[in-house]
């Protein structure tokens, strides 16, 4: 039996996308330029190639669509009727037939225009014939827009259908809505079907798998069915009817004996008798569910008679048995699963035995039997020592048998409620110590460090010693009296206490930032660690002259600027000098006099150009300055290529200019196709 993989069906594009795909492929895969001086035969071949290539693309893509979708007449009757229920067989065939006819029309148009192109007498006529051929092909596909859209919806729905193998071992669960079909499936398989306390939660077929006797079994959960005529049933119910009619499976008809589903037992029995013809030649099990709400023995006599009549609907007494279970408490759920699997397995074996191929297999089978050499009876003998060893082993095994954690979990509320007791396996000298509550940590110390058999006696002796020392100290009257200290001792004590406060504050600050404290500005440098002397030593350690940097830092300080502004004729001698330490007069360097109006008009950049090339730049020499200028120029060149005004320019030009994307194309704008 072939397997159906509906998820492998390729996407069906819309008519507009279809046309764009084929024409763009023709444009990319065929030549596009006709050069001057070409012979008319070459021009004909040029345009004939375009028409043939376009036709072959249409043909291949339409053939792929037609072959991907299943043919209703060739697939299994179950899938054929399921297609009819979900998508309407006539509409499905009509859509595929229209695409098949469109493929034939495109092939015919290509043949006609290739025949006309053979007699084209000019470049213009060949070009117009090519345009007409492609236009007719696109018109044909535009008319298939509805069929393509319908097939795409069918493809999406087919891809969501479960993968059902009609020939494998199958268990079919059916019945009224909300009787426990999905709950049973979730218990016996790895499927996860939505279960809700209202009817028609399951609206389509769901498939799960289970293992029994090293074989894989398929369980199908069907939507609920109502007792009404076939023509009045909707699409959801018809899916269940289709599965019951075409799948050779064991049928589990579930009855809600508690009537919590909203339907009485009589109504469920009426549905059973109405769909009974669908159960012919199939193993059937009638399962009474929800025994946790009401026991079968507590049912009224009328309901018991109805259930008995449903059981007598079958031929044999074995099949007349009504099974009971509860999906809520999982009572007899596994028994129902095993019974269904065994019944189906026996039915499949019996069917194979009735077939014609069993004779061919039986003729090839031979069971060898040994010949008796005499008539003596030789029953199997087991030595008494072996029997004694087996008996001793079985008795010890029974004695050592204990409940597992899984059994304890089920007895004490199940998963999420039961908590495993780890203390019962503690290896202690006395088993009664296992339940003792012993703290592991006390007062920041590990209890295991203080385990001592004489701990109580030592503790009592230590407390007595402490009391004795405290009494001796109080009796001596010795203590530190701050008032009795001398001024020098009081000052020393104050310094010690201040130092301790600073150390404690520093430790707390370093511990808070964990060594990740950011660099503080000079204004926040409380300890005055950022000094010019340290900067000069650091620069000199790197081999650079730090005097200029120190002078620059001092000239930019606030005190230095105030001093320069405050310095006037009163700060210097009349001779233009200052008196040194030895009384000598130190002359100030001569300065170039600049007129006040001219000095105001000079720009700051011109003054900077008059200074040294590396003054106030932080660079060691002119070589470094030139290198920095070149690096800045290179960076500016990159921004210039991007048409940016500077590194702060964040303007993004229009990526889709309006003059190229707005408006209609006139004649001659599609020649590239």
XYZ file of C-alpha atoms in Angstrom, residues 7 37 69 84 112 114 139 212 255 350 386 433 482 490 509 514 529 533 610 617 659:
21
model
C 3.115 17.663 3.263
C 23.471 43.192 -38.883
C -1.937 16.602 -5.883
C -14.961 14.497 -1.098
C 1.113 28.106 -33.497
C 6.583 29.152 -33.492
C -4.073 35.648 -20.455
C 1.889 -3.921 21.961
C -20.727 4.661 26.054
C -8.004 -15.329 10.724
C 18.201 -27.448 42.106
C 18.349 8.726 64.425
C 39.483 58.709 79.170
C 44.131 62.081 74.350
C 33.762 51.841 49.740
C 34.312 45.522 44.080
C 46.419 61.608 44.202
C 54.360 65.566 39.738
C 52.003 81.509 15.693
C 48.140 69.570 21.437
C 9.994 59.295 -9.713
